[in-house]
Short mmCIF file of C-alpha atoms in Angstrom, two decimals:
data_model
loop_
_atom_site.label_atom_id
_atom_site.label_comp_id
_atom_site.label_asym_id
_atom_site.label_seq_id
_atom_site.Cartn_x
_atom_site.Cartn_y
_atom_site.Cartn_z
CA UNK E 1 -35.13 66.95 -14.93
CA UNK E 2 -37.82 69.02 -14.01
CA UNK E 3 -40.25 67.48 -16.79
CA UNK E 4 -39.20 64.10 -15.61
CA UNK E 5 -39.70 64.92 -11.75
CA UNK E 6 -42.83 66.23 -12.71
CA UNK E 7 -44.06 63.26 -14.55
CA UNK E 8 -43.07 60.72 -11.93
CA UNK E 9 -45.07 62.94 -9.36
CA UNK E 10 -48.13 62.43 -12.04
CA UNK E 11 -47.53 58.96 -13.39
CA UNK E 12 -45.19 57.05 -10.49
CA UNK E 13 -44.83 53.62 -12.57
CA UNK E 14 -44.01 55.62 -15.59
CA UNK E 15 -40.25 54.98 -15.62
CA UNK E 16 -40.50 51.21 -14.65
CA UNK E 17 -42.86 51.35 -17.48
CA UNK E 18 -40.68 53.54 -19.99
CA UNK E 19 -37.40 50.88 -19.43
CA UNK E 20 -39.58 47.57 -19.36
CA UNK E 21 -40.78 49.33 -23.25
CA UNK E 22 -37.52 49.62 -24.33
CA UNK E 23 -35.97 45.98 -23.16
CA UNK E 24 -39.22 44.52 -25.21
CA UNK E 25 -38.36 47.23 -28.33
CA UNK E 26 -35.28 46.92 -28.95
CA UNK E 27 -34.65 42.95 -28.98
CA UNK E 28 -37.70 42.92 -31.14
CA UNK E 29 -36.43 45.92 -33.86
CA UNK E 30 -33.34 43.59 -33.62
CA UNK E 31 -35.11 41.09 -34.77
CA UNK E 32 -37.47 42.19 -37.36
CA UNK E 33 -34.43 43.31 -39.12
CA UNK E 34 -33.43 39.89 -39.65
CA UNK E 35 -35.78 39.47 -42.12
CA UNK E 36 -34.20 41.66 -44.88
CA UNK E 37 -31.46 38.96 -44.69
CA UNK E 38 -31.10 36.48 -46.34
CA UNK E 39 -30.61 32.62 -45.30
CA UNK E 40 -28.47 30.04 -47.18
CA UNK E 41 -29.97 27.59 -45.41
CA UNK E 42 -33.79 28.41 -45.38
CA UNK E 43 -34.75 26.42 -48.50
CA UNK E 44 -33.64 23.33 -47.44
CA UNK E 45 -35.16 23.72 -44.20
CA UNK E 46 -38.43 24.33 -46.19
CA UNK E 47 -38.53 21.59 -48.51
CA UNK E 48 -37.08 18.92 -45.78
CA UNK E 49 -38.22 20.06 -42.04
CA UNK E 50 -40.29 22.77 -42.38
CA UNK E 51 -43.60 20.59 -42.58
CA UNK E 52 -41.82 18.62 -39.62
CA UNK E 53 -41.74 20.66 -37.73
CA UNK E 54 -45.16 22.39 -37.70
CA UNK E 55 -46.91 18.79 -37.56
CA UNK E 56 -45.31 17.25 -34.58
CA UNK E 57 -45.50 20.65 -32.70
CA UNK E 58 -49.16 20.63 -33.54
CA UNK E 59 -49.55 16.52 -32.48
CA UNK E 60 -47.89 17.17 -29.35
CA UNK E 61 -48.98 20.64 -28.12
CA UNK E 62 -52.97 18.61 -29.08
CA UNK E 63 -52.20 16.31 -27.77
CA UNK E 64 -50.58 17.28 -24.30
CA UNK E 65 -53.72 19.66 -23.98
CA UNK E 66 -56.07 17.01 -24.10
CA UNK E 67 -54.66 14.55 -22.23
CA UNK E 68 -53.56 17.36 -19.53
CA UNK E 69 -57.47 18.43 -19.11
CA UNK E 70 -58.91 15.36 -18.63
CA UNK E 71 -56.23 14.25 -15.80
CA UNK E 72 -56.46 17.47 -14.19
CA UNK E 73 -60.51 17.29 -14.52
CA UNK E 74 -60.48 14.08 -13.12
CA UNK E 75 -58.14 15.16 -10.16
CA UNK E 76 -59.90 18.02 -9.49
CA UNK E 77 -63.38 16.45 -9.47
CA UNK E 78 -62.31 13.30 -7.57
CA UNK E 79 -60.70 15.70 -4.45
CA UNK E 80 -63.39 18.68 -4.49
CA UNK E 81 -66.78 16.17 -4.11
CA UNK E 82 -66.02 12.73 -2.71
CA UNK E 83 -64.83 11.95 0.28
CA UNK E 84 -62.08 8.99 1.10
CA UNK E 85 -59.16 7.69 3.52
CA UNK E 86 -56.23 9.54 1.75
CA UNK E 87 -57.60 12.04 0.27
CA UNK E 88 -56.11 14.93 2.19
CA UNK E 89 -52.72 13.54 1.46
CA UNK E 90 -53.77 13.12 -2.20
CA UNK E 91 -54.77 16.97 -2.74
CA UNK E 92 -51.48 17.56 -1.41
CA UNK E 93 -49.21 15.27 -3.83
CA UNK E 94 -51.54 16.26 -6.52
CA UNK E 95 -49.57 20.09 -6.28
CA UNK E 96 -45.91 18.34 -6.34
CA UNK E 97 -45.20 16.75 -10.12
CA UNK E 98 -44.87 20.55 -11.11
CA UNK E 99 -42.14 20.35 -8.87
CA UNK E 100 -40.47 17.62 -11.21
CA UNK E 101 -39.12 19.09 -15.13
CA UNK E 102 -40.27 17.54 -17.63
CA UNK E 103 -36.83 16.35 -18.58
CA UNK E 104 -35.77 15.52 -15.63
CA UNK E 105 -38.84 13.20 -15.98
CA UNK E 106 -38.40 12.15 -19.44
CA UNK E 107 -34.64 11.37 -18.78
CA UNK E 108 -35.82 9.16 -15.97
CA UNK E 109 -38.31 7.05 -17.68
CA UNK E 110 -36.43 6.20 -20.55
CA UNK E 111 -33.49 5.12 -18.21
CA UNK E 112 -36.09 3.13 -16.96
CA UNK E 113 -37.56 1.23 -19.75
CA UNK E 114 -34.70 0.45 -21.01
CA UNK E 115 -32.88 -2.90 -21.19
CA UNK E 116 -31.30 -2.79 -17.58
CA UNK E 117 -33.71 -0.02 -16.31
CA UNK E 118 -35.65 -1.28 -13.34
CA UNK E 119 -38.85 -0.80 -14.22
CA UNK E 120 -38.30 -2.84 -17.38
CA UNK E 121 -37.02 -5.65 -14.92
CA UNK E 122 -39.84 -5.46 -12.89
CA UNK E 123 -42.35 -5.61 -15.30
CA UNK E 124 -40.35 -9.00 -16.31
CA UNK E 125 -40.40 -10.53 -13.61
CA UNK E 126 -44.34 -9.51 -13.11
CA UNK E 127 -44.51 -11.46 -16.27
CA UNK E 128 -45.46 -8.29 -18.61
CA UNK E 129 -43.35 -8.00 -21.64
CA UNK E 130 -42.80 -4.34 -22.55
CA UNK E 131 -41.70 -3.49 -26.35
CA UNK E 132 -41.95 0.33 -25.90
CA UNK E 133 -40.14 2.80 -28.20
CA UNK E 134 -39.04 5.21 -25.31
CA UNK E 135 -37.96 7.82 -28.03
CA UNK E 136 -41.03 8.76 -29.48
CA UNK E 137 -43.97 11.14 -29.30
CA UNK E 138 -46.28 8.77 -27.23
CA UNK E 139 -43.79 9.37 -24.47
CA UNK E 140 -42.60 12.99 -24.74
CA UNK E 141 -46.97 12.91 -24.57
CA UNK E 142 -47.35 11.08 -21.63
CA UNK E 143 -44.05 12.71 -19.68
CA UNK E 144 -45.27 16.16 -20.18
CA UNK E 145 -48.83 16.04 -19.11
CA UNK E 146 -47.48 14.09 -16.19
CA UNK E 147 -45.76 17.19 -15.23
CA UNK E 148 -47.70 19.93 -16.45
CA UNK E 149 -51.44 18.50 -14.93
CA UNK E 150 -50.95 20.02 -11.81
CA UNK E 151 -51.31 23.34 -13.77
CA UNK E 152 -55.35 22.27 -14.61
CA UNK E 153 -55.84 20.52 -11.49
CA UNK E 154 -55.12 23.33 -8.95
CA UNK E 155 -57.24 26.60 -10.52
CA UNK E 156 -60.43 23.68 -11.02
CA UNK E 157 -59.82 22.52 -7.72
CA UNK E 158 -60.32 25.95 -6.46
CA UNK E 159 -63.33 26.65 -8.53
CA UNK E 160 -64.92 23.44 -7.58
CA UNK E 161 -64.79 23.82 -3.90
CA UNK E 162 -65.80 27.86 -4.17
CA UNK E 163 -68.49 27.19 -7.15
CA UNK E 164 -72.11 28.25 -6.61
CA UNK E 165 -73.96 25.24 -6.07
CA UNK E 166 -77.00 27.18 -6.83
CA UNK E 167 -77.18 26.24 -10.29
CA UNK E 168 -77.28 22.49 -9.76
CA UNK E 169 -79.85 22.70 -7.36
CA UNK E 170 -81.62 24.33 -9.80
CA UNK E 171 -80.73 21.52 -12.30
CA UNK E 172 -82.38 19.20 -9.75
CA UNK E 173 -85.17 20.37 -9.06
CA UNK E 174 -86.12 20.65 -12.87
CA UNK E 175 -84.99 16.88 -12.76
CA UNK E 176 -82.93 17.00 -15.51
CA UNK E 177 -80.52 14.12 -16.08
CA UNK E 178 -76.72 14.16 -14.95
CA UNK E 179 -75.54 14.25 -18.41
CA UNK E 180 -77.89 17.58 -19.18
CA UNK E 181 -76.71 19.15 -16.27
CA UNK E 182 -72.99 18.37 -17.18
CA UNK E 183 -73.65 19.76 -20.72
CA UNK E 184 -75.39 22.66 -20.08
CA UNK E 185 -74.22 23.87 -16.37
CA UNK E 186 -71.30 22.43 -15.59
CA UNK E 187 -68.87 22.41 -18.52
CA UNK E 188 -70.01 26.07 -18.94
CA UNK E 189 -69.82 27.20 -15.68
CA UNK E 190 -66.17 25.95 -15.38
CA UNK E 191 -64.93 26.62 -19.15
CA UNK E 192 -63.19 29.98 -18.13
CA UNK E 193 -61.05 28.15 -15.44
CA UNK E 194 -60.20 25.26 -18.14
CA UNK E 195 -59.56 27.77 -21.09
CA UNK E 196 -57.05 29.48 -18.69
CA UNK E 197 -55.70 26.47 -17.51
CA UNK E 198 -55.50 24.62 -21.08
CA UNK E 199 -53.53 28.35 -22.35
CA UNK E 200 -50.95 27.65 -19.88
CA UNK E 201 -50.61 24.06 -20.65
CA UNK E 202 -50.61 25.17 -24.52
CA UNK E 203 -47.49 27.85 -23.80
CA UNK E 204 -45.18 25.24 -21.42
CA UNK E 205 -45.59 22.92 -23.86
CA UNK E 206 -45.12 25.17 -27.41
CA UNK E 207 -41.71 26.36 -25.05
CA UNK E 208 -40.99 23.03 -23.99
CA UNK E 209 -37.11 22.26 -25.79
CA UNK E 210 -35.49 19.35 -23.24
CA UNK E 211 -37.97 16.81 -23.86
CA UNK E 212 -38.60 17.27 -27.19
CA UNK E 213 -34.96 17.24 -27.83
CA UNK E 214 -34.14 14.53 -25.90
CA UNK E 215 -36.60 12.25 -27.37
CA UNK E 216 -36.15 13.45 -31.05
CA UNK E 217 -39.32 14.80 -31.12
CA UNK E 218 -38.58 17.57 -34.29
CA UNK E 219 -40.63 21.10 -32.69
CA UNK E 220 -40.28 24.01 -33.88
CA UNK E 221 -38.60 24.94 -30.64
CA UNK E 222 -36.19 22.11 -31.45
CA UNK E 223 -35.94 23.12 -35.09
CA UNK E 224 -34.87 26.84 -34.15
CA UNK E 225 -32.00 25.45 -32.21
CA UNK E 226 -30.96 23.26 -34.80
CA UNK E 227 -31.08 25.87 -37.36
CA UNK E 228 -28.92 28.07 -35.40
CA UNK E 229 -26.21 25.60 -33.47
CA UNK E 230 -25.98 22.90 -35.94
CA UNK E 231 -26.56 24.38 -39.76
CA UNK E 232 -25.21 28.02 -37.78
CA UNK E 233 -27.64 30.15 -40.02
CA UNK E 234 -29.22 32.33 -37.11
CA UNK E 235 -31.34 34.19 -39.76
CA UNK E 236 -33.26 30.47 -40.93
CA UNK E 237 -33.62 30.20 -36.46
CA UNK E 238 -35.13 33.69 -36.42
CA UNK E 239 -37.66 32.50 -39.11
CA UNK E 240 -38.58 30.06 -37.46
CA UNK E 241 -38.83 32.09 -34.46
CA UNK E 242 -41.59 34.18 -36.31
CA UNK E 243 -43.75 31.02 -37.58
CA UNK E 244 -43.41 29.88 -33.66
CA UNK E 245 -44.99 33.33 -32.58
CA UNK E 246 -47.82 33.28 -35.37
CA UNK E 247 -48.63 30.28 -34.55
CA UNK E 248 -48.86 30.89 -30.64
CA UNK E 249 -50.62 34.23 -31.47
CA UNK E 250 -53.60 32.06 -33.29
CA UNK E 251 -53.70 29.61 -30.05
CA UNK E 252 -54.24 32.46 -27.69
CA UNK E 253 -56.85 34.26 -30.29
CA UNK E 254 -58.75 30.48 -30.32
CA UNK E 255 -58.67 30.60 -26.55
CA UNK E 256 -59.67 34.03 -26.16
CA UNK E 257 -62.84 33.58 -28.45
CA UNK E 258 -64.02 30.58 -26.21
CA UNK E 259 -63.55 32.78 -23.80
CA UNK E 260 -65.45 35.93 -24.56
CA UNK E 261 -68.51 35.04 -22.35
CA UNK E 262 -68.23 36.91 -18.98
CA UNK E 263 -69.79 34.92 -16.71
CA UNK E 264 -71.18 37.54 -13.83
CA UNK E 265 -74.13 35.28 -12.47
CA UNK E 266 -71.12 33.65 -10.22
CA UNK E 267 -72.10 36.48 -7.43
CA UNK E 268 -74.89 35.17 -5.07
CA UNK E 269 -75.57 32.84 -2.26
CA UNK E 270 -73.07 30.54 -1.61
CA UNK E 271 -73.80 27.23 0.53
CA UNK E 272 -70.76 25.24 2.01
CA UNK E 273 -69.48 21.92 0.10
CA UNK E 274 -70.43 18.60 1.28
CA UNK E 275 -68.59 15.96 -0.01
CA UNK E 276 -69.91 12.52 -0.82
CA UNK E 277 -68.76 9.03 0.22
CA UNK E 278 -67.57 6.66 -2.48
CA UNK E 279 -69.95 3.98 -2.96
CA UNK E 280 -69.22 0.12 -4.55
CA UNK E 281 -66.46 -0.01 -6.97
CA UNK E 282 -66.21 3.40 -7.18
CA UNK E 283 -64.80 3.38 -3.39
CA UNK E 284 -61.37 1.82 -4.71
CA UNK E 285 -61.44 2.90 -8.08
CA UNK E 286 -61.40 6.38 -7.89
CA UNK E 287 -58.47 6.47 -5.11
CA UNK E 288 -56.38 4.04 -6.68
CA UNK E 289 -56.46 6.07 -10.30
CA UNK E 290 -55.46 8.68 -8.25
CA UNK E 291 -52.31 6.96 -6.33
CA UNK E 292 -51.60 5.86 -10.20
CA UNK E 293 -51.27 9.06 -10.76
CA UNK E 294 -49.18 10.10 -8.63
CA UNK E 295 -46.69 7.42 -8.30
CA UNK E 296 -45.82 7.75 -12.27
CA UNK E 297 -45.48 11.79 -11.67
CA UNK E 298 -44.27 12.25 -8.56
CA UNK E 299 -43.28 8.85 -6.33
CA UNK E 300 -41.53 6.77 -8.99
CA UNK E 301 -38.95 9.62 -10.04
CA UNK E 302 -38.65 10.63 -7.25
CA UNK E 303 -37.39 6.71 -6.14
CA UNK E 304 -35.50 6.51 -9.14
CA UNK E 305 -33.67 9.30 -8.28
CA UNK E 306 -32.92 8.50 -4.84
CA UNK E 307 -31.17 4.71 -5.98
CA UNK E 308 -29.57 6.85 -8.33
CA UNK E 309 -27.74 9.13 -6.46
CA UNK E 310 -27.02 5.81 -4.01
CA UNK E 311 -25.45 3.67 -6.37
CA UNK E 312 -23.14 6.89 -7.05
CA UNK E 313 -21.61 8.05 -4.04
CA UNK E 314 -18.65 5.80 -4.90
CA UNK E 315 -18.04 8.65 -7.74
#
């Protein structure tokens, strides 16, 4: 007792430290064992799902990166430099589709599209005819960058209004060309804030198991429930388990080596942001791809959800 008393008095976070060691250790000795078993129903999952699996995880975790970044770029940039009637309230619904879950959202949109849904009757009567496979990977695509945007548009919104505007200026007077200065000052000066952003993005997604099930889409998230609830072999789930860490060990490594470069020439003399009016098209555009935005994230659901729980007060 005296030892420990004396080692608190030293180290005071040693304990918390000590137990959080031990609930990590043990689960994952647990697990390691389970590879010296051996799994009845790990061939088949091999020959049949295995490649599956690790090719629509890859499409979709791409793919929601991608498509995540350039929404949340757009957001950001849109809010931190022009100014526009709206935009306050914009920046503020811009924070709320993380509010939605993905499969709340995904569950909503296919009820949607569907035969009697009502956005499939409205787009009738507007005279668009929608053939849309609602269980597929273009929407378990779309439905989770919807939701998980928010998580590159707030840190670049932050950056953008805090940057140092130094460097442009710079890039101005040296009258170099938009496109140079979005190349070579810019992108750089905002990757760390996009490589952070995009890791987040890469684990909700890689974690992501209602959407993915719900639409059929066969993960490896999916494919380790499967394993283990429907072919009950717990030993082929905790291989899979393994391949899922590997392969979200090599995403973090790739984002970490974009990310090596410190950048320290942030400190300096900061000038306050003016924003700039919207000029000719640009003035509706920009605003109305935001509200587009937003109503498929946050407004639509959001109605859908209200008729819904309408129609069934009755029940």
């Amino acid at each position: 007792m005296v030892i420990i008393r004396r080692l608190k008095q030293r180290q005071p976070f040693l304990l918390s430290g000590i137990i959080m060691f031990l609930f990590i250790f043990i689960p994952t000795v647990l697990s390691l064992s389970k590879i010296l078993e051996s799994s009845d129903k790990w061939a088949f999952i091999v020959e049949q799902l295995l490649v599956t699996y690790i090719t629509q995880t890859f499409i979709l975790v791409l793919s929601v990166v991608v498509l995540t970044i350039a929404l949340g770029v757009f957001s950001a940039h849109i809010i931190s430099t022009y100014t526009f009637k709206g935009r306050k309230l914009l920046e503020l619904f811009l924070y709320l589709p993380m509010a939605v879950p993905p499969y709340v959202l995904s569950y909503i949109y296919v009820d949607s599209l569907s035969f009697q849904g009502r956005l499939y009757r409205l787009l009738n009567v507007l005279g668009i005819k929608l053939e849309l496979d609602a269980f597929s990977m273009g929407m378990a695509i779309i439905v989770l960058s919807l939701s998980l945007f928010p998580y590159v548009y707030i840190p670049l919104k932050s950056y953008l209004k805090h940057r140092n505007l130094m460097y442009e200026d710079v890039a101005k007077l040296l009258h170099k060309s938009r496109l140079k200065t979005l190349i070579h000052v810019k992108i750089p000066m905002m990757l760390p804030t996009l490589l952070t952003a995009g890791m987040f993005v890469l684990f909700e997604t890689l974690n992501d198991y209602g959407v993915s099930k719900y639409l059929n889409i066969k993960t490896l998230t999916v494919g380790m429930f499967d394993a283990w609830f429907q072919l009950n072999d717990m030993t082929a789930a905790f291989y899979l388990a393994f391949i899922y860490i590997g392969l979200t060990l090599i995403g973090m490594f790739i984002f970490q080596a974009f990310n090596q470069h410190k950048n320290t020439a942030e400190a300096g003399h900061y000038k306050k942001q003016t924003y700039k009016s919207l000029q000719q098209w640009r003035r509706y555009v920009y605003p109305a791809s935001l509200w587009i935005i937003i109503i498929f994230s946050l407004l639509w659901p959001l109605v859908e959800l209200i008729l819904n729980v309408i129609q069934s007060l009755d029940n």
